[in-house]
Amino acid sequence: MGDSIMSYNGSAIVVMVGKNCVGIASDRRFGVRQQTVATDFQKIYKMHDKLFVGLSGLATDAQTMYEKLKLRLNLYKLREERDIKPSSFSHLIASMLYERRFGPYFVEPLIAGLEGPENKPYICGTDLIGAPVFTNAFWSPELAQNLVRHVRDFVASGFGARGFVEVMAQCLLSAVDRDCLSGWGAVVNIITPD
Amino acid sequence: QLACPLDLGCHSVRALGTNAAAHYLRGELARFLRESPYQVNLLMAGHDEEDGPSLYFIDYMASMHKMKMAAHGYGSYFSLSILDRQWRKGMPLDEGLKLMDMCLEEVQRRLLLNTPKFIVKMVTKDGITVVRGPGSSTEEKAAMPVDQ
């Protein structure tokens, strides 16, 4: 039962770096405390061809956050006439979250993208007030950390795209099997240079 | 063609689509969530020419999801289970109404508070009809005695 507002709706999202690709996977459950309301809820959004963002935490804030991000990105695209870099995007999210430092959005976003002309894999996660974590391997939000601890055994840096799907799917599924507030299926998105 | 029901100063003469209405409502709930929250859970059902019928589940915290079948409240614990088992895509109307009746019956049976009368309304391309309850053609079908 959610005594934490972050686990009120229940969600598990993982980002991982593979060989020349990045993956982001989420479960599909939308719940209200212990009751499951829907099993086809979207938590990962495509911002542009080389950038995905996964929003875990409170569903209403995740939806509001996505709408705000879509607005900011559309304005960015109009002004800059190009797609935003994943690293810039993660700084954007971090500052948007910190703006609400003392009344935060209860979302922990995860960013996955390919950066620059060499399509270098980039992943980032932040906490609900925008403290970013840049890693090379994988990340998942605070509550799911315990669940994906075993992901360390799976670190997929050597996997190309096809094997990678399997790795990510297995990681997420074994993680959500241990959490009654997430699950009901999974979506795995892999970004490759093509 | 209906005039825009929301007086936003726009001159739209197109009926507000279900998707648009649901998103608008969610936006309002989300805005007031951190000011003075509305404590209402709602289901928005509508029929559009392009999208057909659609149902939106909106929480009091403005979490929104487009669903095929939905319920709020304590009754949802029972209704959703029945709907999970019985609902299928493309159900004909009479079966759908029977399914609705099954849910209402279960709610009346299982919950403490006596709720003998329900209003059931139906939204189709021809508009809104009252199917059960006052104004419907089947007046007394609403209540099923609990001890039967």
PDB file of N, CA and C in Angstrom, chain A residues 8-9 30-32, chain B residues 29 40-42 57-64 72:
ATOM      1  N   TYR A   8       2.106   5.460  -5.277  1.00  0.00           N
ATOM      2  CA  TYR A   8       0.635   5.472  -5.255  1.00  0.00           C
ATOM      3  C   TYR A   8       0.065   4.800  -6.504  1.00  0.00           C
ATOM      4  N   ASN A   9       0.649   5.152  -7.656  1.00  0.00           N
ATOM      5  CA  ASN A   9       0.155   4.557  -8.897  1.00  0.00           C
ATOM      6  C   ASN A   9       0.989   3.357  -9.329  1.00  0.00           C
ATOM      7  N   PHE A  30      -1.458   0.693 -14.441  1.00  0.00           N
ATOM      8  CA  PHE A  30      -1.924   1.933 -13.853  1.00  0.00           C
ATOM      9  C   PHE A  30      -2.799   1.525 -12.691  1.00  0.00           C
ATOM     10  N   GLY A  31      -2.374   1.829 -11.465  1.00  0.00           N
ATOM     11  CA  GLY A  31      -3.142   1.400 -10.304  1.00  0.00           C
ATOM     12  C   GLY A  31      -3.462   2.556  -9.401  1.00  0.00           C
ATOM     13  N   VAL A  32      -4.375   2.307  -8.492  1.00  0.00           N
ATOM     14  CA  VAL A  32      -4.672   3.245  -7.427  1.00  0.00           C
ATOM     15  C   VAL A  32      -4.440   2.473  -6.142  1.00  0.00           C
TER      16      VAL A  32
ATOM     17  N   LEU B  29      -8.355  19.940 -13.724  1.00  0.00           N
ATOM     18  CA  LEU B  29      -8.154  19.232 -12.452  1.00  0.00           C
ATOM     19  C   LEU B  29      -6.700  19.320 -12.022  1.00  0.00           C
ATOM     20  N   VAL B  40     -13.245  15.051  -7.072  1.00  0.00           N
ATOM     21  CA  VAL B  40     -14.195  14.276  -7.867  1.00  0.00           C
ATOM     22  C   VAL B  40     -13.450  13.292  -8.742  1.00  0.00           C
ATOM     23  N   ASN B  41     -13.947  12.051  -8.737  1.00  0.00           N
ATOM     24  CA  ASN B  41     -13.504  11.083  -9.724  1.00  0.00           C
ATOM     25  C   ASN B  41     -14.558  11.073 -10.795  1.00  0.00           C
ATOM     26  N   LEU B  42     -14.137  10.950 -12.050  1.00  0.00           N
ATOM     27  CA  LEU B  42     -15.168  10.942 -13.070  1.00  0.00           C
ATOM     28  C   LEU B  42     -14.842  10.038 -14.246  1.00  0.00           C
ATOM     29  N   PHE B  57     -11.268   7.635 -18.147  1.00  0.00           N
ATOM     30  CA  PHE B  57     -11.269   7.501 -16.687  1.00  0.00           C
ATOM     31  C   PHE B  57     -10.409   8.641 -16.160  1.00  0.00           C
ATOM     32  N   ILE B  58     -10.959   9.504 -15.325  1.00  0.00           N
ATOM     33  CA  ILE B  58     -10.157  10.581 -14.739  1.00  0.00           C
ATOM     34  C   ILE B  58     -10.273  10.512 -13.232  1.00  0.00           C
ATOM     35  N   ASP B  59      -9.120  10.498 -12.599  1.00  0.00           N
ATOM     36  CA  ASP B  59      -9.008  10.393 -11.152  1.00  0.00           C
ATOM     37  C   ASP B  59      -9.209  11.774 -10.521  1.00  0.00           C
ATOM     38  N   TYR B  60      -9.383  11.827  -9.193  1.00  0.00           N
ATOM     39  CA  TYR B  60      -9.489  13.146  -8.546  1.00  0.00           C
ATOM     40  C   TYR B  60      -8.160  13.879  -8.593  1.00  0.00           C
ATOM     41  N   MET B  61      -7.076  13.130  -8.827  1.00  0.00           N
ATOM     42  CA  MET B  61      -5.780  13.803  -8.938  1.00  0.00           C
ATOM     43  C   MET B  61      -5.410  14.119 -10.376  1.00  0.00           C
ATOM     44  N   ALA B  62      -6.357  13.944 -11.274  1.00  0.00           N
ATOM     45  CA  ALA B  62      -6.168  14.253 -12.703  1.00  0.00           C
ATOM     46  C   ALA B  62      -5.290  13.243 -13.425  1.00  0.00           C
ATOM     47  N   SER B  63      -5.274  12.000 -12.978  1.00  0.00           N
ATOM     48  CA  SER B  63      -4.659  10.958 -13.800  1.00  0.00           C
ATOM     49  C   SER B  63      -5.717  10.518 -14.792  1.00  0.00           C
ATOM     50  N   MET B  64      -5.378  10.528 -16.056  1.00  0.00           N
ATOM     51  CA  MET B  64      -6.379  10.214 -17.066  1.00  0.00           C
ATOM     52  C   MET B  64      -5.947   9.016 -17.890  1.00  0.00           C
ATOM     53  N   HIS B  72     -15.274   3.613 -10.786  1.00  0.00           N
ATOM     54  CA  HIS B  72     -14.661   4.320  -9.659  1.00  0.00           C
ATOM     55  C   HIS B  72     -15.276   3.825  -8.367  1.00  0.00           C
TER      56      HIS B  72
END
